[in-house]
XYZ file of C-alpha atoms in Angstrom:
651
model
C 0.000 0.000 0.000
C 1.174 3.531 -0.898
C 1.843 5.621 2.072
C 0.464 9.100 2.604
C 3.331 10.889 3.862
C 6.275 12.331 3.379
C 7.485 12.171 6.974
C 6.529 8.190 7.371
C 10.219 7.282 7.750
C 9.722 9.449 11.259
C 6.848 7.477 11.769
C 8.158 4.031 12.032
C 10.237 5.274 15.381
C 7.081 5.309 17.139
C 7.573 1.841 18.733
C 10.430 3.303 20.485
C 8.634 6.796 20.674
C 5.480 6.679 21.535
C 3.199 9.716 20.074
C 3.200 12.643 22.341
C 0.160 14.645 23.444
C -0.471 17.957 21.259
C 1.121 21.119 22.827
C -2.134 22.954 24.026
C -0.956 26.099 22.569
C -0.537 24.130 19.094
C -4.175 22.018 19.815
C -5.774 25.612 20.389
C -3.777 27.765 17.796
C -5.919 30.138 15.653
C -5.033 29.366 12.626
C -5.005 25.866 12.432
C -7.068 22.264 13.613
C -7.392 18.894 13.921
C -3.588 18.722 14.816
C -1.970 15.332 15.208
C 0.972 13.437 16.062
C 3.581 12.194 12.990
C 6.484 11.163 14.775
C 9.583 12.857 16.145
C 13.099 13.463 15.563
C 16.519 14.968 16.272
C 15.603 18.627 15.679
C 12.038 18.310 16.863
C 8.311 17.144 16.207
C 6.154 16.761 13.494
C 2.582 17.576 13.352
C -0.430 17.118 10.634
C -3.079 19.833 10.737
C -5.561 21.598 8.860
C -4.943 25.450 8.126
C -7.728 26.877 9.311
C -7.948 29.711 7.083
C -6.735 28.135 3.779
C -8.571 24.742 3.934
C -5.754 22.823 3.565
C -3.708 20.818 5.336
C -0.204 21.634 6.409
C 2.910 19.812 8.095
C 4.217 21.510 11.353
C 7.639 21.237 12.488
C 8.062 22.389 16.043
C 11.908 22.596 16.981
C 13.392 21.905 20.550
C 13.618 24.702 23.182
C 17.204 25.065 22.131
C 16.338 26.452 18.527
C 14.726 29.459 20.041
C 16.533 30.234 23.318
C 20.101 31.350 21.320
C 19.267 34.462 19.614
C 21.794 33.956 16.850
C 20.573 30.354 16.239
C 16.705 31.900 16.329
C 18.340 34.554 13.698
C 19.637 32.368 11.559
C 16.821 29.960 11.282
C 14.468 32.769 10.638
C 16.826 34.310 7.415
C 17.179 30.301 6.442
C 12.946 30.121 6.705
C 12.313 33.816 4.658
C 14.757 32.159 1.952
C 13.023 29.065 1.615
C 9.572 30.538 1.522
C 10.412 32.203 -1.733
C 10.864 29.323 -3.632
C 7.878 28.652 -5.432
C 8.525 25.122 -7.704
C 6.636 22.224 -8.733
C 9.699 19.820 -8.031
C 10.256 22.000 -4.200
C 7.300 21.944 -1.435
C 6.302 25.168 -0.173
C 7.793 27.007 2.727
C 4.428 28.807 4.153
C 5.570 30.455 7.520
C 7.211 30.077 10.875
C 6.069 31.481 14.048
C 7.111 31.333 17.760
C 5.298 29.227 20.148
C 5.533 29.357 23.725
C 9.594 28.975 23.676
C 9.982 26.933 20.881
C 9.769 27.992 17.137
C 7.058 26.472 14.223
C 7.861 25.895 10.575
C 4.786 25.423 8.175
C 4.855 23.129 5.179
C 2.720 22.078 2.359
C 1.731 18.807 2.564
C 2.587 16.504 0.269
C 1.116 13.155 -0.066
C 3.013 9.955 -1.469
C 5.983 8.209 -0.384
C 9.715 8.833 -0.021
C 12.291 7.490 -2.554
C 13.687 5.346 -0.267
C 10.325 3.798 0.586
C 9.430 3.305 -3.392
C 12.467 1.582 -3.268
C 12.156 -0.429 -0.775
C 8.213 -1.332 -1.860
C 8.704 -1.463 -5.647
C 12.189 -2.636 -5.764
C 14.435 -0.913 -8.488
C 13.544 1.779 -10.579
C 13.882 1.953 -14.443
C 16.545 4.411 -16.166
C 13.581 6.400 -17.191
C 11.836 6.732 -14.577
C 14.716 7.293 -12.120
C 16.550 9.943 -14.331
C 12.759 11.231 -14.866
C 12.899 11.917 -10.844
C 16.884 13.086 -11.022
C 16.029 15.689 -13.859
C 13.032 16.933 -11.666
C 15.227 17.086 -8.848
C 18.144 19.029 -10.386
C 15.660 21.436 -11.700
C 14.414 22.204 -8.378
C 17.838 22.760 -6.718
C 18.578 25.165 -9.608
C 15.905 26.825 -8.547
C 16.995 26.999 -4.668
C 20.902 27.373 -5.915
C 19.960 30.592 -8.222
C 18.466 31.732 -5.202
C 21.764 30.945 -3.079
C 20.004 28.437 -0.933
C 21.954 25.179 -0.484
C 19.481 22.390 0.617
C 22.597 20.118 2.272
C 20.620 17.245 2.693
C 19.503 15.768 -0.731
C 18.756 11.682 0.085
C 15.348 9.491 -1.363
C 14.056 10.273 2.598
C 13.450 13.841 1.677
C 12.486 13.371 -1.960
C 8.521 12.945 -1.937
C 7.120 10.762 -5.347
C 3.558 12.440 -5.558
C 0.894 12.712 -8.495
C -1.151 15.354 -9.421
C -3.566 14.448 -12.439
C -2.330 11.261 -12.779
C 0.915 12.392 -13.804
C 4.110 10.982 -11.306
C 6.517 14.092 -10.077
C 8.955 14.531 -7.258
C 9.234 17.081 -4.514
C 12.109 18.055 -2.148
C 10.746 18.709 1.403
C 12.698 20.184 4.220
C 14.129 23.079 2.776
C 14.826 25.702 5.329
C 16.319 23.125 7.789
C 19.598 23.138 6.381
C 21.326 25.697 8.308
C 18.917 26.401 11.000
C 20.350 24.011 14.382
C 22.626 25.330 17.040
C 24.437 22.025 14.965
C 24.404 20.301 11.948
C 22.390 17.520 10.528
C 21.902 13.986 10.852
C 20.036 11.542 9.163
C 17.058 12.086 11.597
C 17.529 16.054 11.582
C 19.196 18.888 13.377
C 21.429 17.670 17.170
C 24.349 19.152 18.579
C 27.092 21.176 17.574
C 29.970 18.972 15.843
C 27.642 16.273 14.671
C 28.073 16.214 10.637
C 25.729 18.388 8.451
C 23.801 16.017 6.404
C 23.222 12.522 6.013
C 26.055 10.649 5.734
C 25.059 8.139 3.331
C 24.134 10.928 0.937
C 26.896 13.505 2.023
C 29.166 14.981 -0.050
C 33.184 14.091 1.115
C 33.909 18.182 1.801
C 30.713 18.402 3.860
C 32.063 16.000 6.272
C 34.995 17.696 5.895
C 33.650 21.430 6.855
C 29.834 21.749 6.581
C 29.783 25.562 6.862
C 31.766 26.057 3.686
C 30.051 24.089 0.992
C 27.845 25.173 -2.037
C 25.432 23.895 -3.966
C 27.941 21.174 -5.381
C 27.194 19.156 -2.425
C 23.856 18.473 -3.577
C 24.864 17.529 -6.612
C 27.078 15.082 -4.592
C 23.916 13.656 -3.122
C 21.672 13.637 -5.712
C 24.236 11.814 -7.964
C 24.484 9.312 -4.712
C 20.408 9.461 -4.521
C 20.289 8.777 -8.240
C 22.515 5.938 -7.439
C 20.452 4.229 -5.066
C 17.701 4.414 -7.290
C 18.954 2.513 -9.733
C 21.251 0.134 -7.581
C 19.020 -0.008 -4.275
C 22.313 0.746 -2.203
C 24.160 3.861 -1.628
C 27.536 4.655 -3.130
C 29.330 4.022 -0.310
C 28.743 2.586 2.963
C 30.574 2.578 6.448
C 30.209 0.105 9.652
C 29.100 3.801 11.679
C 28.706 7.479 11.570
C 32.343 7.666 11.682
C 33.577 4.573 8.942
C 31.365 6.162 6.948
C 32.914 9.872 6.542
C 36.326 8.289 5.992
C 35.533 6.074 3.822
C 33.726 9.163 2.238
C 37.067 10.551 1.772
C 39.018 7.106 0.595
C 37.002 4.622 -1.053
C 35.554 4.803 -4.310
C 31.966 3.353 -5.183
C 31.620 0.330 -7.451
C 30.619 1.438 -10.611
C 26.943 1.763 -11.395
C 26.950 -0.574 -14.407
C 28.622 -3.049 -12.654
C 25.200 -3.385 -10.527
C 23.360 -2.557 -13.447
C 24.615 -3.252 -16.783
C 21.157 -1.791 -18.710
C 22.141 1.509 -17.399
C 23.215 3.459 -20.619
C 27.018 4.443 -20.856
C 26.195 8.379 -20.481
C 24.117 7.742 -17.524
C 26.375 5.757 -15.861
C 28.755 8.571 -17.089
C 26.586 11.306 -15.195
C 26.683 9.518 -12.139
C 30.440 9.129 -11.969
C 30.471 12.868 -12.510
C 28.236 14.009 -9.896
C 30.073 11.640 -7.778
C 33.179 12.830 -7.651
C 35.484 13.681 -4.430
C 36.616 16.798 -5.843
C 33.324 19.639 -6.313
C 35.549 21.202 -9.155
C 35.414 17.679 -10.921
C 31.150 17.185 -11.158
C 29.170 19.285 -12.548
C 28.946 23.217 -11.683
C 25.178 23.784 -11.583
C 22.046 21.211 -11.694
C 20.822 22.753 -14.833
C 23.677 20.763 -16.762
C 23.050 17.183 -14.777
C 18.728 18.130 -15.819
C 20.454 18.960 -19.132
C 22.408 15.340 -19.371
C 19.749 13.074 -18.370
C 16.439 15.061 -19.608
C 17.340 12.708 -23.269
C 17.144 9.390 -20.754
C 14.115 10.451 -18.934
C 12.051 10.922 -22.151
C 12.353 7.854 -23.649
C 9.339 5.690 -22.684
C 7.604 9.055 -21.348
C 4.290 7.950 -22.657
C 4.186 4.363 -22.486
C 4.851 4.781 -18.439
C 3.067 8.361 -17.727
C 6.315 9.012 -15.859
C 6.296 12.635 -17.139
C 8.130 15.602 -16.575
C 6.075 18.307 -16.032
C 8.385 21.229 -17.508
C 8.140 18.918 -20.855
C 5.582 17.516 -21.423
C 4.890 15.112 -24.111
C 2.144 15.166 -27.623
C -1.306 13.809 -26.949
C -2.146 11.423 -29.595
C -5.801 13.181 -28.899
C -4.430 16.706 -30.222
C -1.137 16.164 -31.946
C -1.353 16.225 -35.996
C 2.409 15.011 -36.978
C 3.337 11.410 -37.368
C 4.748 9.403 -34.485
C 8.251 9.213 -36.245
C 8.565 13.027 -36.056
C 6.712 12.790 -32.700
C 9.212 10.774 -31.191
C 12.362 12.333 -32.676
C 14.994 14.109 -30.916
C 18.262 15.664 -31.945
C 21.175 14.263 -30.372
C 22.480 15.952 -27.555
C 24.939 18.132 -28.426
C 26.537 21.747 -27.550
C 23.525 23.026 -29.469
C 20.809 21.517 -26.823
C 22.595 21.484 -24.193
C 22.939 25.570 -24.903
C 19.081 24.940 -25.570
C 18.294 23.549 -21.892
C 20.423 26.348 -20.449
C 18.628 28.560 -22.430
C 15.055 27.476 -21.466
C 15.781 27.215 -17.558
C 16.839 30.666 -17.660
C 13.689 31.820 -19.281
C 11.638 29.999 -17.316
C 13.362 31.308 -14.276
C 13.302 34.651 -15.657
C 9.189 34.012 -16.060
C 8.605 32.899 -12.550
C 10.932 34.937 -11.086
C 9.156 38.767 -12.416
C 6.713 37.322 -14.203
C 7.586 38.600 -17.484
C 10.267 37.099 -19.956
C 10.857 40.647 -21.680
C 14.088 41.257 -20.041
C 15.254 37.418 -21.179
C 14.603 37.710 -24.930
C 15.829 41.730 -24.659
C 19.590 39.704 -23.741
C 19.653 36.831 -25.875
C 16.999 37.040 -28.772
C 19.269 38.878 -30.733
C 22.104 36.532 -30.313
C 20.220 33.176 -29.842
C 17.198 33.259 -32.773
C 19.377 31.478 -35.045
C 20.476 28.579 -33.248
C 16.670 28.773 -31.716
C 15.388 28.457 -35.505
C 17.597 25.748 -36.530
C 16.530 23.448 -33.603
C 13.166 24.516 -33.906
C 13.683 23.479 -37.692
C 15.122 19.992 -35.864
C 11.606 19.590 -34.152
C 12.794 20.504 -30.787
C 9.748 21.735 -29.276
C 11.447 24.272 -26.927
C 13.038 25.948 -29.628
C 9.933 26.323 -31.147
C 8.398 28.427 -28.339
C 11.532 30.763 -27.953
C 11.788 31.079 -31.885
C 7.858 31.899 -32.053
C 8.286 34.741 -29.038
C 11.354 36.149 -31.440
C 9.186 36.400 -34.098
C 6.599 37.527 -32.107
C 8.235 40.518 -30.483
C 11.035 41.474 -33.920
C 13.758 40.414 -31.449
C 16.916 39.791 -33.632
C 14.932 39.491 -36.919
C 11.130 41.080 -38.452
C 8.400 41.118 -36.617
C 6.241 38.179 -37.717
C 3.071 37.129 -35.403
C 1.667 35.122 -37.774
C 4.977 33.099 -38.399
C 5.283 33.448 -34.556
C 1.763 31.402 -33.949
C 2.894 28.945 -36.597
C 5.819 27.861 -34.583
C 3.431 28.039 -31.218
C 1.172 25.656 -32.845
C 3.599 23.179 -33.763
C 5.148 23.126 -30.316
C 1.382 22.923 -28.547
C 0.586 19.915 -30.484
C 3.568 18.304 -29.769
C 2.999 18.809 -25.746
C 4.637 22.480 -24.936
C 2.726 23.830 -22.389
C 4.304 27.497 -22.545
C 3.892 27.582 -26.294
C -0.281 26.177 -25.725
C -0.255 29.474 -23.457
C 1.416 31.073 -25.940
C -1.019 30.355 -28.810
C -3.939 30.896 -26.091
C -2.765 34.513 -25.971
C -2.694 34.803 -29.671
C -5.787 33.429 -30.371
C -7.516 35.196 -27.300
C -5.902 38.543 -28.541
C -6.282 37.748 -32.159
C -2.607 38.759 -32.789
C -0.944 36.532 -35.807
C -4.202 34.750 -36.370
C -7.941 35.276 -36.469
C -9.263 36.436 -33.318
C -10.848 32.592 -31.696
C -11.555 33.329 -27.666
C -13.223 29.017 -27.697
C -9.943 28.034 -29.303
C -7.969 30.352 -27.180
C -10.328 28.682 -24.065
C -9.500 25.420 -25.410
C -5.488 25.795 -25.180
C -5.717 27.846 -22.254
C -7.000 24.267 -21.198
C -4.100 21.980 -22.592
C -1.796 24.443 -20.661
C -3.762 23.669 -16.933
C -3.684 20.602 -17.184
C 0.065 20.487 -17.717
C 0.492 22.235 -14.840
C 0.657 25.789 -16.323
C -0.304 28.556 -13.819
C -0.489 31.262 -15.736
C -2.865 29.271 -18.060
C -5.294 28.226 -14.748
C -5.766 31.821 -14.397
C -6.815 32.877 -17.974
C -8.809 29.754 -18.236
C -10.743 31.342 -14.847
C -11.339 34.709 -16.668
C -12.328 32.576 -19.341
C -15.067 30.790 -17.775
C -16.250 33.752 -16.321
C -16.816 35.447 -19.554
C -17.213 32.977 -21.999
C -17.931 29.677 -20.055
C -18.903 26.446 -22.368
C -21.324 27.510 -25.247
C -21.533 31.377 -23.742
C -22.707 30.306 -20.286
C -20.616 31.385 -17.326
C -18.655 28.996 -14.873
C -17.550 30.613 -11.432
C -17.185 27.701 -9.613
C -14.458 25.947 -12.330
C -13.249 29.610 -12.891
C -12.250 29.558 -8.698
C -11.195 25.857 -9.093
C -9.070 26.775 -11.199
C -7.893 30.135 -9.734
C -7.334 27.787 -6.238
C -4.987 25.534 -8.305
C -2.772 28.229 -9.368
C -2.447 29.593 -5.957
C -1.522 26.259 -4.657
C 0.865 25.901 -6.760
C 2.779 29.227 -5.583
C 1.330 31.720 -7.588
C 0.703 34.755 -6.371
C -1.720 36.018 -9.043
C -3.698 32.777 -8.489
C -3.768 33.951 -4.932
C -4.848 37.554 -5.685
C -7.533 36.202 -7.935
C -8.914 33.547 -5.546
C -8.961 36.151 -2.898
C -11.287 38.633 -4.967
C -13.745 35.652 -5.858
C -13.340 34.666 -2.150
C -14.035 38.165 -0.624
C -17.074 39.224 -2.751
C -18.564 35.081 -3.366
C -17.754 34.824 -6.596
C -17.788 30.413 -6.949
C -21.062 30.422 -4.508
C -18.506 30.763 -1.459
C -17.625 34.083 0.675
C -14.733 33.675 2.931
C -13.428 37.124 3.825
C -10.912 35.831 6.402
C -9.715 33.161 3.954
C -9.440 35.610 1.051
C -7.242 37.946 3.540
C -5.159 35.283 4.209
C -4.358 34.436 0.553
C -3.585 38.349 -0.263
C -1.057 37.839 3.105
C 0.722 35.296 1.673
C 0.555 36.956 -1.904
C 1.791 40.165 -0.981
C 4.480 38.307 1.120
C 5.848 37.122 -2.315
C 6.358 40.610 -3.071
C 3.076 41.157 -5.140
C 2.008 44.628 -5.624
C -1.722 44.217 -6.277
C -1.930 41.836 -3.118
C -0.109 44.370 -1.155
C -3.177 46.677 -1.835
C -5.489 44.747 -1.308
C -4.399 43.746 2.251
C -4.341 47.057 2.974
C -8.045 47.574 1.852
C -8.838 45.021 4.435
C -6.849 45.982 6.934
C -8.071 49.753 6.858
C -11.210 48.707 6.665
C -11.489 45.171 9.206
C -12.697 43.450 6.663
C -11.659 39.796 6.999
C -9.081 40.636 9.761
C -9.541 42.437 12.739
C -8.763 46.301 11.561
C -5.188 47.612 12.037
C -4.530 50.936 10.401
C -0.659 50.859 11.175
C -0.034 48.001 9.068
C -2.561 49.083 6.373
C -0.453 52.043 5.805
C 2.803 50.130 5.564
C 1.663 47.936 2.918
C 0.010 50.739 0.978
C 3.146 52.208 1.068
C 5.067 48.785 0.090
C 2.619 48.733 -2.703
C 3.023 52.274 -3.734
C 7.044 51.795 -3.857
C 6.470 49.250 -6.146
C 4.447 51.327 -8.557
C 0.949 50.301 -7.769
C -1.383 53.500 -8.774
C -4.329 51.990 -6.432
C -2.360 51.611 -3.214
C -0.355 55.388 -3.828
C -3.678 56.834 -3.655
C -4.855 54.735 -1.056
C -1.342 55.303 0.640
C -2.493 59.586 -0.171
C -5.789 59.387 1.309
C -4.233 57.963 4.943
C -1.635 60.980 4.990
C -4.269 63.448 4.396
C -7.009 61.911 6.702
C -4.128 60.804 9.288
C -5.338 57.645 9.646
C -2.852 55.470 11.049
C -0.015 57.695 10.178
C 0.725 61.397 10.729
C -1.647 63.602 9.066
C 0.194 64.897 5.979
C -1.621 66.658 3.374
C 1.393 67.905 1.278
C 2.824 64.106 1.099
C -0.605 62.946 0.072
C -0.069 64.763 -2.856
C 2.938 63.896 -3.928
C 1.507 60.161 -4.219
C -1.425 61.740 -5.651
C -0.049 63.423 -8.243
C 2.199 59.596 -9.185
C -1.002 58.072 -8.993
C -2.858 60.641 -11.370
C 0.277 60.124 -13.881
C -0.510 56.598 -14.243
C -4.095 57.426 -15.190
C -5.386 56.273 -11.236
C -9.155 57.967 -11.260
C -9.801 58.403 -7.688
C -6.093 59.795 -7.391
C -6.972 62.279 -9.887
C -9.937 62.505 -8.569
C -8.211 63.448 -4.956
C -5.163 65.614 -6.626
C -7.769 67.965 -8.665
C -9.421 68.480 -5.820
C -6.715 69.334 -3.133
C -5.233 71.748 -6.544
C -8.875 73.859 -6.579
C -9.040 74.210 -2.692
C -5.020 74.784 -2.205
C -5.207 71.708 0.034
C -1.548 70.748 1.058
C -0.503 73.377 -1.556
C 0.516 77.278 -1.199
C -2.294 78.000 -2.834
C -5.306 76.576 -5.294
C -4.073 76.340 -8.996
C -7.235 76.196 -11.173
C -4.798 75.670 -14.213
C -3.432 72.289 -13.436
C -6.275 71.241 -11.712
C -7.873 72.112 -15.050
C -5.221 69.908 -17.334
C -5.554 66.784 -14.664
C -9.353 67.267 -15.310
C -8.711 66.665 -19.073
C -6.720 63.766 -18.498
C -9.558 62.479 -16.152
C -12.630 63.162 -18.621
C -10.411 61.757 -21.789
C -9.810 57.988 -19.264
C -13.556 58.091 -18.841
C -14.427 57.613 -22.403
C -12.502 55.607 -22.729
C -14.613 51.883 -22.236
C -13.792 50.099 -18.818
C -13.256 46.117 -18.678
C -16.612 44.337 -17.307
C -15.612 42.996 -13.667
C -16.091 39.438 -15.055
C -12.857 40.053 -17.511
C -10.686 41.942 -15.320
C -7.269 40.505 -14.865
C -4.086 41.095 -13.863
C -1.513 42.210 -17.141
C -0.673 38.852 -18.674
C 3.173 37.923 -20.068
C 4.425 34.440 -21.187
């Protein structure tokens, strides 16, 4: 039977630990229920409960005493936790929040359900190069992620590598990010203990972790996942010692037995990659996870749709939508310089995507220089190529503009399983740039996209079935469904949208404390329009109990960011004083930014304040009489119906 947790290998102590009654403070917490026991180790306890707020359930780690009594050790944890909650990936599970309680300090988690590698292992017995290298590739891709955001995990083994589904499709999550600097120690293979215990597990561990933990970078979990990729395919690790200690010097000595000697199917530049990642010297493997992804994405493909092992950052043609012949289907180019350059290209974009949401600033630095090589794999049938050749084309970067050559290329990569290009073409055909104007089509791709895991694409397929639905007729509650996906899968816009439909019942359900909670964690991932919408609540107790302190700070952490809404909202606090200083001549400064990006109550507020000399020297009909222009030309012009507002839209 499959288990249902990722902290089950905790769980199996509980013969010698027996479960331990629920702090009270935890059992009577605010913001969560039904709290129960999962097991214990080094660093602390682990908890199950449901989040009150969100509806959803959550894994609580509650450290020992000794985590928050040293101030430096609390410090560090806390920078360690604030990292780790920005990383928002479908191969990394969530961060949400840590908080104190009584004298010990809480880390949040999402939940993931499944089993650990090591338990697959140990239940289904050895994996297949595919399907291992499948979970290796998702794996690298998610420590690029952490690494680009110079967070070293430092204890990459199959325990803390989840194998989950979601829509029937098999991916892989890392869990415990944030531990891996937080202890007054180091790490263990059950968690954080005391100070000179090694920082990792040593099984997994990289030879210059044992060596010095503090100094090691993200080439130590390439160590251990090339030692985790091992055991997949062997069912031992690389290298094993009698103890703790036999095991770091022979770390440092003893070479493994090579993989193909276990397992002679394993292809020669697998076995290759493994050898790499494995060796003693960082310098020697490779430098970043993108290349290992890079290496073994080829292996992981092979029997992608015979197995429905897929990779969720490439997916695969449907036979139901794909119009080319399974020989081109199933070709790919050999790897070479050319796609390896083409993987480093793509996880930079992507990163670039997720990371401002945007890919302007990408294709602005290496459209130019890159459309050529893009075309000629494209030309090769390499999907990926397609989609950064098409945006090229799209936007005259390095060549002519050409949106209709642009959508051609989008097409081709849709149908062969791209979700970013089936977003792509959605856009098109939504926008009817390149192509005929087709908002069912558009509906239809925006479709393919979701269900590939394609956040952006859950959110225009919401607006979608608000405004268009099936046959004309409306949808809220799929259009929230899907907004709730997105946001659960670490997108803030998701989470602005589901908190709109949430705080005015869009879907059949109003939930004004659970829509304040999703802007809170949205405008924690630095989102502007969240940010304002917080403070809405917060100025007004709607949702949350009212606090017009904090409403002003994140109008004004809105405002910074260049959100018109909250530097009016930010204006009308200063001049009212509420929660602030009363301020009339600062109000209009934000006025007056607000009113320059066409904001109508700001120039609504600045015309006004100019005719009465309001925070000014004096009244000064004549620029109160040019923002009035500006104001009566934005009124003509025709305002978005509520159902079809969204936030702007880049891919």
């Amino acid at each position: 039977m499959v288990r249902t947790d990722q902290h089950s290998d905790r769980e199996r102590e509980l013969s010698m630990n027996p479960p331990e009654e629920v702090p009270t403070e935890l059992a009577n917490h605010p913001s969560y229920a039904d709290v129960r026991f999962l097991g214990r180790g080094g660093m602390g306890v682990v908890y199950l409960a449901r989040n009150r707020f969100l509806d959803r359930p959550e894994v609580l780690k509650v450290l020992n005493s000794s985590y928050a009594k040293d101030e430096r050790v609390r410090q560090r944890f806390l920078r360690e936790v604030q990292i780790a909650a920005k990383l928002h990936h479908p191969h990394v599970a969530m961060v949400f929040s840590a908080f104190p309680l009584s004298d010990r300090l809480v880390m949040a988690m999402e939940y993931v359900p499944g089993e650990n590698l090591a338990e697959l292992v140990r239940r289904a017995g050895l994996l297949t190069v595919q399907k291992a290298c499948a979970f290796a590739c998702q794996v690298a891709v998610g420590l690029q992620h952490a690494h680009d955001r110079g967070l070293v995990h430092r204890d990459i083994k199959p325990g803390n590598i989840i194998a989950t589904e979601r829509d029937r499709k098999k991916l892989v999550k890392i869990i415990d990010f944030g531990l891996a600097k937080a202890g007054p120690g180091q790490l263990t293979g059950h968690g954080l203990t005391q100070s000179g215990a090694g920082l990792g597990t040593p099984t997994f561990m990289a030879p210059e972790q044992a060596r010095n933990a503090a100094g090691v970078d993200g080439r130590a979990d390439l160590y251990s996942l090339g030692a985790t990729l091992y055991f997949l395919l062997a069912g031992r690790p690389p290298i094993v010692g009698d103890n703790e200690y036999d095991q770091v010097i022979r770390l440092a000595t003893e070479e493994p037995v090579a993989i193909r000697t276990l397992r002679p199917d394993v292809p020669p530049d697998v076995a290759d990659a493994v050898a790499k990642l494995l060796q003693k010297n960082p310098a020697a493997r490779f430098q970043d996870a993108a290349e290992v992804a890079a290496v073994l994405l080829p292996f992981a493909r092979k029997k992608i749709v015979s197995d429905d092992s897929t990779l969720p950052t490439y997916p695969q043609s449907s036979p139901a939508f794909s119009t080319f012949p399974p020989s081109e289907e199933t070709k790919k180019p050999d790897l070479d310089l050319r796609t390896e350059e083409l993987h480093r290209d793509w996880y930079q974009y992507t990163e670039v995507l997720d990371t401002t949401g945007t890919s302007s600033s990408f294709f602005e630095q290496y459209g130019p220089q890159r459309a050529a090589a893009w075309k000629r794999l494209a030309e090769d049938g390499e999907p990926m190529a397609m989609l950064l050749y098409g945006r090229c084309l799209e936007d005259g970067r390095g060549m002519g503009k050409n949106e209709a050559a642009a959508v051609a290329w989008y097409r081709q990569a849709a149908e062969r399983g791209q979700s970013y290009a089936m977003f792509s073409l959605a856009l098109c055909l939504e926008n009817g740039r390149g192509v005929a104007k087709d908002e069912m089509e558009a509906m239809a791709w925006y479709r393919h996209a979701a269900e590939l895991e394609h956040a952006k694409a859950m959110i225009n397929l919401g607006v979608c079935r608000l405004r268009l639905g099936t046959g004309g007729v409306k949808n809220e509650k799929e259009a929230v469904a899907w907004y709730r996906r997105a946001a659960e899968l670490g997108n803030a816009d998701g989470m602005i949208y589901l908190g709109v439909c949430l705080a005015v019942g869009k879907g059949g359900v109003k939930d004004e404390a659970a829509a304040v909670a999703w802007y809170r964690q949205a405008a924690e991932l630095g989102q502007p329009f969240a940010m304002f919408y917080l403070a809405v609540c917060l100025e007004a107790g709607r949702g949350v109990a009212m606090d017009e302190k904090a409403a002003v700070a994140w109008y004004r952490r809105a405002a910074e960011l260049g959100q018109a809404s909250a530097m009016t909202g930010l204006g009308m606090c200063l001049q009212d004083g509420i929660g602030v200083a009363e301020d009339v001549a600062a109000a209009n400064v934000w006025y007056r930014k607000a009113a320059e990006l066409g904001d109508d109550l700001g120039l609504r507020c600045l015309i006004g304040n100019l005719k009465f000399g309001y925070g000014f020297a004096r009244p000064d009909l004549a620029e109160a009489t040019r923002w009035q222009a500006k104001l009566d030309a934005l009124a003509k012009e025709q305002a978005p119906a509520p159902s079809s507002w969204r936030l702007p839209s880049s891919h």
